[in-house]
Coordinates of C-alpha atoms in Angstrom, one line a residue:
M984 CA 9.1 -9.2 -24.5
N985 CA 5.9 -10.3 -22.7
L986 CA 6.2 -13.7 -21.1
L987 CA 2.8 -13.6 -19.3
L988 CA 1.3 -17.0 -19.7
E989 CA -2.2 -15.5 -20.3
T990 CA -0.9 -13.5 -23.2
Q991 CA 0.6 -16.6 -24.8
L992 CA -2.6 -18.6 -24.3
N993 CA -4.7 -15.8 -25.6
G994 CA -2.7 -15.8 -28.8
V995 CA -3.3 -19.5 -29.3
L996 CA -7.0 -19.1 -28.5
E997 CA -7.4 -16.3 -31.1
N998 CA -6.1 -18.6 -33.8
I999 CA -8.5 -21.3 -32.7
F1000 CA -11.4 -18.9 -32.6
L1001 CA -10.6 -17.6 -36.1
S1002 CA -10.4 -21.2 -37.5
L1003 CA -13.9 -21.9 -36.0
G1004 CA -15.4 -18.6 -37.2
F1005 CA -15.8 -17.2 -33.7
D1006 CA -15.4 -13.6 -32.5
T1007 CA -11.8 -13.3 -31.2
K1008 CA -12.7 -10.7 -28.6
F1009 CA -13.8 -13.6 -26.4
A1010 CA -10.6 -15.5 -26.9
N1011 CA -9.0 -14.8 -23.5
V1012 CA -8.2 -16.7 -20.3
K1013 CA -8.0 -15.8 -16.6
V1014 CA -6.1 -17.5 -13.8
S1015 CA -8.4 -20.3 -12.6
D1016 CA -10.5 -19.9 -9.5
R1017 CA -9.9 -23.6 -8.8
A1018 CA -6.1 -24.2 -8.8
D1019 CA -6.9 -27.9 -7.9
L1020 CA -8.7 -28.3 -11.2
S1021 CA -6.8 -26.2 -13.7
D1022 CA -4.3 -23.4 -14.2
F1023 CA -6.4 -21.2 -16.4
Q1024 CA -10.0 -20.9 -17.4
C1025 CA -11.7 -19.6 -20.6
N1026 CA -15.3 -18.5 -20.3
G1027 CA -15.7 -17.2 -23.9
A1028 CA -18.1 -20.0 -24.9
L1029 CA -20.8 -18.5 -22.7
A1030 CA -20.7 -15.1 -24.4
L1031 CA -20.4 -16.8 -27.9
A1032 CA -23.5 -18.9 -27.2
K1033 CA -25.7 -15.8 -27.3
I1034 CA -24.2 -14.6 -30.6
E1035 CA -24.1 -18.1 -32.3
H1036 CA -27.4 -19.2 -30.9
K1037 CA -25.9 -22.5 -29.8
N1038 CA -25.5 -24.4 -26.6
P1039 CA -22.4 -23.0 -24.7
R1040 CA -21.1 -26.5 -23.9
E1041 CA -21.2 -27.4 -27.6
I1042 CA -19.1 -24.3 -28.4
A1043 CA -16.8 -25.0 -25.5
N1044 CA -16.2 -28.6 -26.6
Q1045 CA -15.3 -27.4 -30.1
I1046 CA -12.7 -25.0 -28.7
A1047 CA -11.5 -27.6 -26.2
Q1048 CA -10.9 -30.2 -29.0
Q1049 CA -8.6 -27.8 -30.8
L1050 CA -6.8 -26.8 -27.6
Q1051 CA -6.1 -30.5 -26.8
K1052 CA -3.9 -30.6 -29.9
E1053 CA -1.5 -28.0 -28.5
N1054 CA 1.6 -29.6 -27.1
F1055 CA 1.7 -27.3 -24.1
C1056 CA -1.6 -28.5 -22.7
E1057 CA -1.5 -31.3 -20.1
A1058 CA -5.3 -31.5 -19.9
V1059 CA -8.3 -29.6 -21.3
S1060 CA -11.8 -30.1 -20.0
V1061 CA -15.2 -28.5 -20.1
D1062 CA -17.1 -27.9 -16.9
G1063 CA -20.5 -26.6 -15.9
P1064 CA -22.4 -24.6 -18.5
G1065 CA -19.3 -24.2 -20.7
F1066 CA -16.2 -23.3 -18.7
I1067 CA -13.0 -24.4 -20.4
N1068 CA -10.3 -25.6 -18.0
I1069 CA -6.7 -25.6 -19.1
K1070 CA -3.9 -27.3 -17.3
L1071 CA -0.4 -26.7 -18.7
K1072 CA 2.5 -29.1 -18.9
D1073 CA 5.2 -28.8 -16.4
E1074 CA 7.8 -28.6 -19.1
F1075 CA 6.0 -25.6 -20.7
I1076 CA 5.8 -23.7 -17.4
A1077 CA 9.5 -24.5 -16.7
Q1078 CA 10.6 -23.3 -20.1
N1079 CA 8.7 -20.1 -19.6
L1080 CA 10.4 -19.5 -16.3
D1081 CA 13.8 -20.0 -18.0
K1082 CA 12.9 -17.3 -20.5
I1083 CA 11.9 -15.0 -17.6
S1084 CA 15.2 -15.7 -15.9
A1085 CA 17.1 -14.7 -19.1
D1086 CA 15.1 -11.5 -19.6
E1087 CA 16.4 -8.3 -17.9
R1088 CA 12.8 -7.1 -17.5
L1089 CA 11.7 -10.5 -16.0
G1090 CA 9.1 -11.1 -18.7
C1091 CA 7.5 -7.7 -18.6
G1092 CA 6.7 -5.8 -21.8
K1093 CA 6.1 -2.1 -22.3
I1094 CA 3.1 -0.1 -23.4
K1095 CA 2.6 0.2 -27.1
N1096 CA 2.0 4.0 -27.1
P1097 CA 4.1 5.8 -24.5
R1098 CA 2.9 9.2 -23.3
K1099 CA 4.4 12.2 -21.6
V1100 CA 3.0 12.1 -18.1
V1101 CA 3.3 14.9 -15.5
L1102 CA 2.8 13.8 -11.9
D1103 CA 1.9 16.5 -9.4
F1104 CA 2.4 15.2 -5.9
G1105 CA 4.0 16.3 -2.6
G1106 CA 2.5 19.8 -2.4
P1107 CA 4.1 21.0 0.8
N1108 CA 3.7 24.6 1.9
V1109 CA 6.6 26.9 2.3
A1110 CA 7.3 28.0 6.0
K1111 CA 5.7 24.9 7.5
E1112 CA 7.4 21.7 8.7
M1113 CA 6.2 18.7 6.8
H1114 CA 3.8 16.6 8.9
V1115 CA 2.2 13.1 8.7
G1116 CA -0.5 14.5 6.4
H1117 CA 2.2 14.9 3.7
L1118 CA 3.2 11.2 3.9
R1119 CA 0.7 9.6 1.6
S1120 CA 1.1 12.1 -1.3
G1121 CA 4.9 11.6 -1.4
V1122 CA 4.8 7.8 -0.9
I1123 CA 2.0 7.1 -3.4
G1124 CA 3.3 9.6 -6.0
E1125 CA 6.8 8.1 -5.9
S1126 CA 5.5 4.6 -6.4
I1127 CA 3.3 5.7 -9.3
Q1128 CA 6.3 7.6 -10.8
R1129 CA 8.3 4.4 -10.8
I1130 CA 5.6 2.3 -12.2
E1131 CA 4.9 4.8 -15.0
R1132 CA 8.6 4.9 -16.0
F1133 CA 8.9 1.1 -15.8
V1134 CA 6.0 0.5 -18.3
G1135 CA 7.6 3.0 -20.7
N1136 CA 6.0 6.4 -20.2
D1137 CA 8.1 9.6 -20.3
V1138 CA 7.5 11.0 -16.8
V1139 CA 8.1 14.4 -15.2
S1140 CA 7.3 14.8 -11.5
D1141 CA 6.7 18.1 -9.9
V1142 CA 6.5 18.8 -6.1
H1143 CA 4.4 22.0 -6.7
L1144 CA 5.2 24.0 -3.6
G1145 CA 2.6 26.2 -1.9
D1146 CA 4.8 29.3 -1.9
W1147 CA 2.9 32.3 -3.1
G1148 CA -0.4 32.7 -1.3
T1149 CA -1.6 34.7 1.7
P1150 CA 0.4 32.6 4.2
M1151 CA 3.5 34.3 2.9
G1152 CA 2.1 37.7 3.8
M1153 CA 0.9 36.4 7.2
I1154 CA 4.5 35.2 8.1
L1155 CA 6.2 38.4 6.9
S1156 CA 3.6 40.4 8.8
E1157 CA 4.2 38.4 12.0
I1158 CA 8.0 38.8 11.7
I1159 CA 7.6 42.5 11.3
A1160 CA 5.3 42.6 14.3
A1161 CA 7.9 40.7 16.4
D1162 CA 11.1 42.4 15.2
G1163 CA 10.0 45.7 13.9
N1164 CA 11.4 45.0 10.5
L1165 CA 12.7 42.1 8.3
D1166 CA 16.4 42.6 9.1
K1167 CA 16.7 39.3 11.0
V1168 CA 14.6 37.1 8.6
E1169 CA 17.6 35.5 7.0
S1170 CA 18.8 34.1 10.4
Y1171 CA 15.6 32.1 10.9
D1172 CA 15.6 28.3 10.3
I1173 CA 12.5 26.2 9.4
A1174 CA 11.5 25.6 13.0
Q1175 CA 11.5 29.3 13.8
I1176 CA 9.7 30.1 10.5
T1177 CA 7.1 27.5 11.4
E1178 CA 6.5 29.1 14.8
F1179 CA 6.0 32.5 13.1
Y1180 CA 3.4 30.9 10.9
K1181 CA 1.6 29.3 13.8
K1182 CA 1.4 32.6 15.6
A1183 CA 0.3 34.4 12.4
N1184 CA -2.4 31.9 11.8
I1185 CA -3.9 32.4 15.3
R1186 CA -3.6 36.2 15.1
C1187 CA -5.2 36.4 11.6
K1188 CA -8.2 34.2 12.8
E1189 CA -8.8 36.6 15.7
D1190 CA -7.9 40.0 14.3
E1191 CA -9.4 41.5 11.1
S1192 CA -6.7 44.2 10.9
A1193 CA -4.0 41.5 11.0
R1194 CA -5.7 39.7 8.1
E1195 CA -5.9 42.9 6.2
N1196 CA -2.2 43.7 6.8
A1197 CA -1.2 40.2 5.7
R1198 CA -3.4 40.6 2.5
V1199 CA -1.6 43.9 1.7
I1200 CA 1.8 42.5 2.2
T1201 CA 0.9 39.5 0.0
A1202 CA -0.2 41.8 -2.8
E1203 CA 3.0 43.8 -2.5
L1204 CA 5.1 40.7 -2.5
Q1205 CA 3.4 39.4 -5.6
G1206 CA 3.6 42.9 -7.1
G1207 CA 7.4 42.8 -6.8
N1208 CA 8.3 44.7 -3.6
P1209 CA 12.0 44.1 -3.4
L1210 CA 12.2 44.0 0.4
Y1211 CA 9.4 41.4 0.7
R1212 CA 10.8 39.4 -2.3
K1213 CA 14.2 39.1 -0.6
A1214 CA 12.6 38.0 2.7
W1215 CA 10.4 35.6 0.8
Q1216 CA 13.3 34.0 -1.0
H1217 CA 14.8 33.1 2.4
L1218 CA 11.5 31.6 3.6
R1219 CA 11.3 29.6 0.4
S1220 CA 14.9 28.5 0.5
E1221 CA 14.8 27.3 4.1
S1222 CA 11.6 25.5 3.5
V1223 CA 12.8 23.7 0.4
K1224 CA 16.0 22.6 2.2
A1225 CA 13.9 21.1 5.0
V1226 CA 11.4 19.5 2.6
K1227 CA 14.3 17.9 0.6
Q1228 CA 15.7 16.4 3.7
N1229 CA 12.4 14.7 4.6
Y1230 CA 11.9 13.5 1.1
E1231 CA 15.5 12.2 0.9
Q1232 CA 14.9 10.1 3.9
L1233 CA 11.7 8.7 2.3
D1234 CA 13.5 8.2 -1.0
V1235 CA 10.9 10.4 -2.7
N1236 CA 12.2 12.2 -5.8
F1237 CA 11.1 15.1 -8.0
D1238 CA 12.3 16.3 -11.4
L1239 CA 10.9 19.8 -10.9
W1240 CA 10.6 22.0 -7.8
W1241 CA 8.1 24.4 -9.3
G1242 CA 5.9 26.4 -7.0
E1243 CA 2.8 28.6 -7.3
S1244 CA 5.2 31.5 -7.7
D1245 CA 6.6 30.1 -11.0
A1246 CA 3.1 30.3 -12.5
H1247 CA 2.6 34.0 -11.5
E1248 CA 3.5 35.5 -14.9
T1249 CA 1.3 32.9 -16.8
C1250 CA -1.7 33.8 -14.6
G1251 CA -2.0 37.0 -16.7
E1252 CA -2.1 34.9 -19.8
I1253 CA -5.0 32.8 -18.3
V1254 CA -7.0 36.0 -17.6
K1255 CA -6.3 37.3 -21.1
I1256 CA -7.5 34.0 -22.7
A1257 CA -10.6 34.0 -20.6
R1258 CA -11.4 37.6 -21.7
E1259 CA -10.7 36.9 -25.4
K1260 CA -13.0 33.9 -25.3
G1261 CA -15.6 35.9 -23.6
I1262 CA -16.0 33.4 -20.8
S1263 CA -15.1 35.6 -17.8
E1264 CA -17.3 38.1 -16.1
I1265 CA -17.2 40.5 -13.1
D1266 CA -19.1 39.4 -10.1
N1267 CA -19.0 41.5 -6.8
G1268 CA -15.7 42.9 -7.9
A1269 CA -14.1 39.6 -8.7
E1270 CA -13.4 38.2 -12.2
I1271 CA -14.8 34.7 -12.6
I1272 CA -15.6 31.9 -15.0
R1273 CA -19.0 30.4 -14.4
L1274 CA -19.2 26.6 -14.7
E1275 CA -21.9 24.5 -16.3
E1276 CA -25.1 24.0 -14.3
G1277 CA -25.8 20.3 -13.9
N1278 CA -27.1 17.9 -11.3
K1279 CA -24.3 19.1 -9.0
P1280 CA -23.7 22.8 -9.6
K1281 CA -20.2 23.9 -8.9
P1282 CA -19.1 27.3 -7.7
P1283 CA -17.3 29.5 -10.3
V1284 CA -13.6 29.5 -11.0
I1285 CA -12.3 32.8 -9.5
L1286 CA -9.5 34.2 -11.6
I1287 CA -9.0 37.5 -9.8
K1288 CA -10.2 38.3 -6.3
S1289 CA -12.0 41.6 -5.6
D1290 CA -8.7 42.9 -4.1
G1291 CA -6.9 42.2 -7.4
G1292 CA -5.0 39.1 -6.3
Y1293 CA -4.9 35.8 -8.2
T1294 CA -6.3 32.6 -6.6
Y1295 CA -5.3 29.0 -6.4
H1296 CA -7.7 28.4 -9.3
T1297 CA -5.6 30.8 -11.4
T1298 CA -2.2 29.5 -10.5
D1299 CA -3.3 25.9 -11.1
L1300 CA -4.8 26.8 -14.5
A1301 CA -1.5 28.7 -15.3
T1302 CA 0.5 25.6 -14.2
I1303 CA -1.6 23.4 -16.5
K1304 CA -0.8 25.7 -19.4
M1305 CA 2.9 25.7 -18.6
R1306 CA 2.9 21.9 -18.4
V1307 CA 1.2 21.6 -21.8
D1308 CA 3.2 24.3 -23.5
N1309 CA 6.7 23.7 -22.0
L1310 CA 6.6 20.0 -21.0
R1311 CA 4.3 18.8 -23.8
A1312 CA 2.2 16.9 -21.3
E1313 CA -0.3 14.4 -22.6
E1314 CA -1.5 13.4 -19.2
I1315 CA -1.4 15.3 -15.9
V1316 CA -2.1 13.5 -12.6
Y1317 CA -2.6 15.1 -9.3
F1318 CA -2.5 13.3 -5.9
T1319 CA -4.2 15.0 -2.9
D1320 CA -6.6 14.1 -0.2
S1321 CA -10.4 14.4 -0.6
R1322 CA -10.6 18.0 0.5
Q1323 CA -9.3 19.1 -2.9
T1324 CA -11.9 17.2 -4.9
L1325 CA -14.2 20.2 -5.7
H1326 CA -11.1 22.4 -6.4
F1327 CA -9.9 20.1 -9.1
E1328 CA -13.3 19.6 -10.6
Q1329 CA -13.5 23.4 -11.0
V1330 CA -9.9 23.7 -12.4
F1331 CA -10.4 20.9 -14.9
E1332 CA -13.7 22.3 -16.2
G1333 CA -12.1 25.8 -16.3
A1334 CA -9.1 24.3 -18.4
Q1335 CA -11.6 22.8 -20.8
K1336 CA -13.5 26.1 -21.2
L1337 CA -10.2 28.0 -21.7
G1338 CA -8.9 25.4 -24.2
I1339 CA -5.5 25.4 -22.7
A1340 CA -5.1 21.6 -22.5
P1341 CA -6.5 20.1 -25.7
N1342 CA -6.4 16.3 -25.9
V1343 CA -4.6 16.2 -22.5
E1344 CA -6.0 13.8 -19.9
L1345 CA -6.4 15.5 -16.5
K1346 CA -6.8 13.2 -13.5
H1347 CA -7.2 13.8 -9.8
I1348 CA -6.4 10.8 -7.5
V1349 CA -7.8 11.1 -4.0
F1350 CA -6.2 9.3 -1.1
G1351 CA -7.5 8.6 2.4
T1352 CA -5.9 9.9 5.7
V1353 CA -3.2 8.4 7.9
N1354 CA -5.0 7.7 11.2
G1355 CA -4.1 6.9 14.8
A1356 CA -5.5 3.9 16.8
D1357 CA -8.7 6.0 17.5
G1358 CA -9.4 6.1 13.7
K1359 CA -8.8 9.8 13.5
P1360 CA -5.9 11.6 11.7
F1361 CA -2.6 10.7 13.4
K1362 CA -1.4 13.2 16.0
T1363 CA 1.3 13.7 18.7
R1364 CA 0.6 12.9 22.4
D1365 CA -0.2 16.5 23.0
G1366 CA -2.8 16.5 20.3
G1367 CA -0.8 18.4 17.6
V1368 CA -0.2 17.1 14.1
M1369 CA 2.9 14.9 14.1
N1370 CA 5.6 16.2 11.9
L1371 CA 7.2 13.8 9.4
E1372 CA 10.7 14.0 10.9
T1373 CA 9.3 12.8 14.3
L1374 CA 7.4 10.0 12.6
I1375 CA 10.5 8.7 10.8
E1376 CA 12.6 8.9 14.0
M1377 CA 9.9 7.0 16.0
S1378 CA 9.9 4.3 13.3
K1379 CA 13.7 4.0 13.4
D1380 CA 13.7 3.8 17.2
K1381 CA 11.2 0.9 16.9
V1382 CA 13.4 -0.9 14.3
R1383 CA 16.5 -0.5 16.4
Q1384 CA 14.9 -2.6 19.1
S1385 CA 14.9 -5.6 16.8
L1386 CA 18.5 -5.2 15.4
P1387 CA 21.8 -6.0 17.0
K1388 CA 23.9 -3.1 18.4
A1389 CA 26.9 -1.8 16.4
G1390 CA 29.8 -4.2 16.6
E1391 CA 27.8 -7.2 17.9
V1392 CA 28.0 -8.8 14.4
D1393 CA 31.3 -8.9 12.5
G1394 CA 31.4 -6.3 9.7
Y1395 CA 28.5 -4.3 11.0
G1396 CA 29.5 -1.2 12.8
E1397 CA 27.4 1.9 13.5
K1398 CA 27.3 3.0 9.9
E1399 CA 26.1 -0.4 8.6
I1400 CA 23.5 -0.8 11.4
E1401 CA 22.1 2.7 10.9
K1402 CA 21.8 2.1 7.2
M1403 CA 19.9 -1.1 7.8
T1404 CA 17.8 0.6 10.4
S1405 CA 16.8 3.3 7.9
Q1406 CA 16.1 0.8 5.1
I1407 CA 13.8 -1.3 7.3
A1408 CA 12.0 1.7 8.9
I1409 CA 11.3 3.3 5.6
A1410 CA 10.1 0.0 4.1
A1411 CA 7.8 -0.4 7.1
I1412 CA 6.4 3.2 6.7
K1413 CA 5.9 2.9 2.9
F1414 CA 4.6 -0.7 2.8
Q1415 CA 2.1 0.0 5.6
D1416 CA 0.8 2.8 3.5
L1417 CA 0.9 1.2 0.0
K1418 CA -0.6 -2.1 1.0
N1419 CA -3.9 -0.2 1.4
T1420 CA -5.9 1.0 -1.5
I1421 CA -5.2 4.6 -2.3
A1422 CA -8.8 5.7 -1.6
S1423 CA -8.9 4.2 1.9
G1424 CA -7.4 5.7 5.0
Y1425 CA -5.5 3.4 7.4
V1426 CA -4.4 3.2 11.0
F1427 CA -0.7 3.8 11.5
E1428 CA 0.6 0.9 13.6
L1429 CA 4.0 1.6 15.1
D1430 CA 4.3 -2.0 16.4
D1431 CA 4.4 -3.3 12.8
F1432 CA 7.9 -1.7 12.5
A1433 CA 9.4 -4.5 14.5
K1434 CA 7.6 -7.3 12.6
F1435 CA 9.6 -9.5 10.2
E1436 CA 6.5 -11.5 9.5
G1437 CA 2.9 -10.8 8.3
K1438 CA 2.0 -8.3 5.5
T1439 CA 4.8 -5.8 6.2
G1440 CA 7.7 -4.4 4.2
P1441 CA 10.3 -6.0 6.5
Y1442 CA 8.8 -9.4 5.8
I1443 CA 9.4 -9.1 2.1
Q1444 CA 12.9 -7.6 2.7
Y1445 CA 13.6 -10.6 4.9
A1446 CA 12.5 -13.0 2.2
I1447 CA 14.9 -11.3 -0.2
A1448 CA 17.8 -11.4 2.3
R1449 CA 17.1 -15.1 3.0
I1450 CA 17.3 -15.9 -0.7
N1451 CA 20.6 -13.9 -0.9
S1452 CA 22.0 -16.1 1.9
V1453 CA 21.0 -19.2 0.0
L1454 CA 22.7 -18.0 -3.2
R1455 CA 25.8 -17.0 -1.3
K1456 CA 26.1 -20.4 0.2
A1457 CA 25.5 -22.1 -3.2
K1458 CA 28.3 -20.0 -4.7
Q1459 CA 30.7 -20.9 -1.8
N1460 CA 29.9 -24.6 -2.6
N1461 CA 30.4 -24.1 -6.3
L1462 CA 26.7 -24.9 -7.0
N1463 CA 25.2 -23.1 -10.0
E1464 CA 21.7 -22.5 -11.2
S1465 CA 20.5 -24.5 -14.3
A1466 CA 17.4 -25.1 -16.4
V1467 CA 14.1 -25.2 -14.4
V1468 CA 12.7 -28.7 -13.7
L1469 CA 9.4 -28.9 -11.8
V1470 CA 9.2 -32.0 -9.7
A1471 CA 7.1 -30.7 -6.7
P1472 CA 3.7 -29.0 -6.6
E1473 CA 5.1 -26.1 -4.5
E1474 CA 7.6 -25.4 -7.3
R1475 CA 4.9 -25.5 -9.9
S1476 CA 2.7 -23.1 -7.9
L1477 CA 5.6 -20.7 -7.4
A1478 CA 6.5 -20.8 -11.1
L1479 CA 2.9 -19.9 -12.1
K1480 CA 3.0 -17.1 -9.6
L1481 CA 6.2 -15.7 -11.0
A1482 CA 4.7 -15.7 -14.5
Q1483 CA 2.2 -13.1 -13.4
V1484 CA 4.7 -10.2 -13.1
H1485 CA 3.7 -8.4 -16.3
N1486 CA 0.0 -8.6 -15.5
V1487 CA 0.4 -7.3 -11.9
I1488 CA 2.5 -4.3 -13.0
F1489 CA 0.2 -3.3 -15.8
R1490 CA -2.9 -3.6 -13.6
A1491 CA -1.2 -1.3 -11.1
H1492 CA -0.4 1.1 -13.9
K1493 CA -3.9 1.1 -15.4
D1494 CA -5.6 1.6 -12.0
K1495 CA -2.9 3.9 -10.6
E1496 CA -2.9 1.5 -7.6
P1497 CA 0.3 0.4 -5.9
S1498 CA -1.5 -1.8 -3.5
I1499 CA -1.8 -4.4 -6.4
I1500 CA 2.0 -4.7 -6.4
A1501 CA 2.2 -4.8 -2.6
D1502 CA -0.4 -7.6 -2.4
Y1503 CA 1.4 -9.6 -5.1
A1504 CA 4.8 -9.1 -3.4
Y1505 CA 3.4 -10.4 -0.1
T1506 CA 1.7 -13.5 -1.6
L1507 CA 4.8 -14.2 -3.7
A1508 CA 7.0 -14.1 -0.6
Q1509 CA 4.5 -16.5 1.1
S1510 CA 4.7 -18.8 -1.9
F1511 CA 8.5 -18.8 -1.7
S1512 CA 8.4 -19.6 2.0
T1513 CA 6.2 -22.6 1.3
F1514 CA 8.5 -23.7 -1.5
Y1515 CA 11.6 -23.2 0.7
N1516 CA 10.2 -25.2 3.6
T1517 CA 9.1 -28.1 1.5
C1518 CA 11.6 -28.3 -1.3
P1519 CA 15.3 -28.7 -0.1
I1520 CA 17.6 -26.7 -2.3
M1521 CA 21.2 -27.5 -1.4
S1522 CA 20.4 -31.1 -0.3
A1523 CA 18.1 -31.9 -3.3
D1524 CA 18.4 -35.4 -4.8
T1525 CA 20.2 -34.4 -8.0
S1526 CA 22.4 -31.6 -9.3
A1527 CA 19.7 -30.9 -11.9
I1528 CA 17.1 -30.2 -9.2
I1529 CA 19.6 -28.2 -7.1
G1530 CA 20.4 -26.0 -10.1
S1531 CA 16.7 -25.7 -10.9
R1532 CA 15.8 -24.6 -7.4
L1533 CA 18.6 -22.2 -7.3
R1534 CA 17.2 -20.6 -10.5
I1535 CA 13.7 -20.5 -9.1
A1536 CA 15.1 -18.8 -5.9
K1537 CA 17.1 -16.3 -7.9
I1538 CA 14.1 -15.3 -10.1
T1539 CA 11.9 -15.0 -7.0
R1540 CA 14.6 -12.7 -5.4
D1541 CA 14.7 -10.6 -8.5
V1542 CA 11.0 -10.3 -8.8
L1543 CA 10.5 -9.4 -5.2
S1544 CA 13.3 -6.8 -5.5
L1545 CA 11.6 -5.3 -8.5
M1546 CA 8.2 -5.1 -6.7
L1547 CA 9.8 -3.3 -3.7
N1548 CA 11.7 -1.0 -6.0
L1549 CA 8.4 0.0 -7.7
L1550 CA 7.0 0.7 -4.3
G1551 CA 10.0 2.9 -3.6
I1552 CA 11.6 0.5 -1.1
E1553 CA 15.2 -0.7 -0.9
S1554 CA 16.2 -4.3 -0.5
P1555 CA 19.0 -4.8 2.0
E1556 CA 21.5 -7.6 1.0
V1557 CA 21.4 -8.9 4.6
M1558 CA 18.8 -8.6 7.4
L1559 CA 20.1 -9.0 11.0
K1560 CA 18.0 -9.8 14.1
A1561 CA 18.9 -9.0 17.7

């Protein structure tokens, strides 16, 4: 069911256009730019005038005359060169809101032709603690995952671990240098493993022999050396455990925990296909696929390095093949920062040349960075990159300052307060990220975590909690919701806003842009606040108005909860303040 008012109006307009002999592709409306004049506006007459060779106002008047006959129209007028203004009857808007209330999807339809979509986000590296740079990929990817599923697509999400490259050889080499062997490797936790990686990274930058040793160990690891494989399994296991803890706190979820290592066997198939198609060649000892020369020439895809090892190009191409062959992917979407742009341009063109993903849409969505107050990537006080665990704890500490202590409110002990703290902190982190367009970076503002007003996640959570309080009190007083009756302009405005849910979600889906949902949730919460402050609910003049306003409040609560859920944010039943 699609209860979007625009869709219903477009259907009526199509019939009118057909009866007048006009092209129906222009039979559509948009929300009016002038809410004081009309609810919706149709500009089709201006486009038709060029085809029909008539005055646009003449065409607009013909359409308007037919529209005036429809019983849902309060007023229809023609303005300017041929803009058709449509004002709906309150009764029609109210009836539509009743239908939304009765619909479990709140008036939202589903896509006509669902697809199998694979989402590749997260991308943490083994043996490194997750840092603030990993935040956006997980938060954005989780929201897109929820949106894709809601509109009806069959979604598979994959974290795609970096677990098979040279860093593995670097760490193993560093552990051997420190301990003399790998006997103690299974006693090391993620913090110790990370320290080994930091030391290895510095050593390999300064020492050519260290780099060569790491390269040799990597090659032997990938070749199946049992000692290195066993040690690597522990590095991977400890890393995955730590990564899962971080993602669990952020409520970011994956169906698959594949890594580059899972594509190792398929890499050989990629090389074989390239040779059979005659598109690979040897260049300075490496096997490559040259890409098309154009206005912006790209470096070649490197399948096998001169030392015989596979590259990230190869593992990504192999992963694409696995996703198409094993998962039946029809669309594969990657989420990374801008540094990976060239890489994916190379991989996508390589996949096309290899023919491994016929009729599969490959997309790379680039996001901006999380910055500090200085506009540069967010760091710790000592200048290092802040790890994700620290960021989350800082956020919780800030939220705790605005909440009562355990036991200060009846029924809210330490467990309940900590749960609320986590829900609000994660909402603040995620909403601060998702309210910005994906492509833009943003400044991380810790002070926003104590704000229950403004364009923040806690503000919307608080709006939901306030509605919950109203509905609880109504139930205690045996007051029930009933059919919507619009008697105040603030009710009408809110009802029209609620009817936009389908359009908002489908725009976010089409553009892969959660900020559309975040913006709508904020403006909807504002509209409800205006309604709440000007339209008494429990003390309204009649029981019919009380019941109507309770229904409007409940629908608003449900829509706001849906919006937050699509952003990956929980809605606490109650919000307490210190």
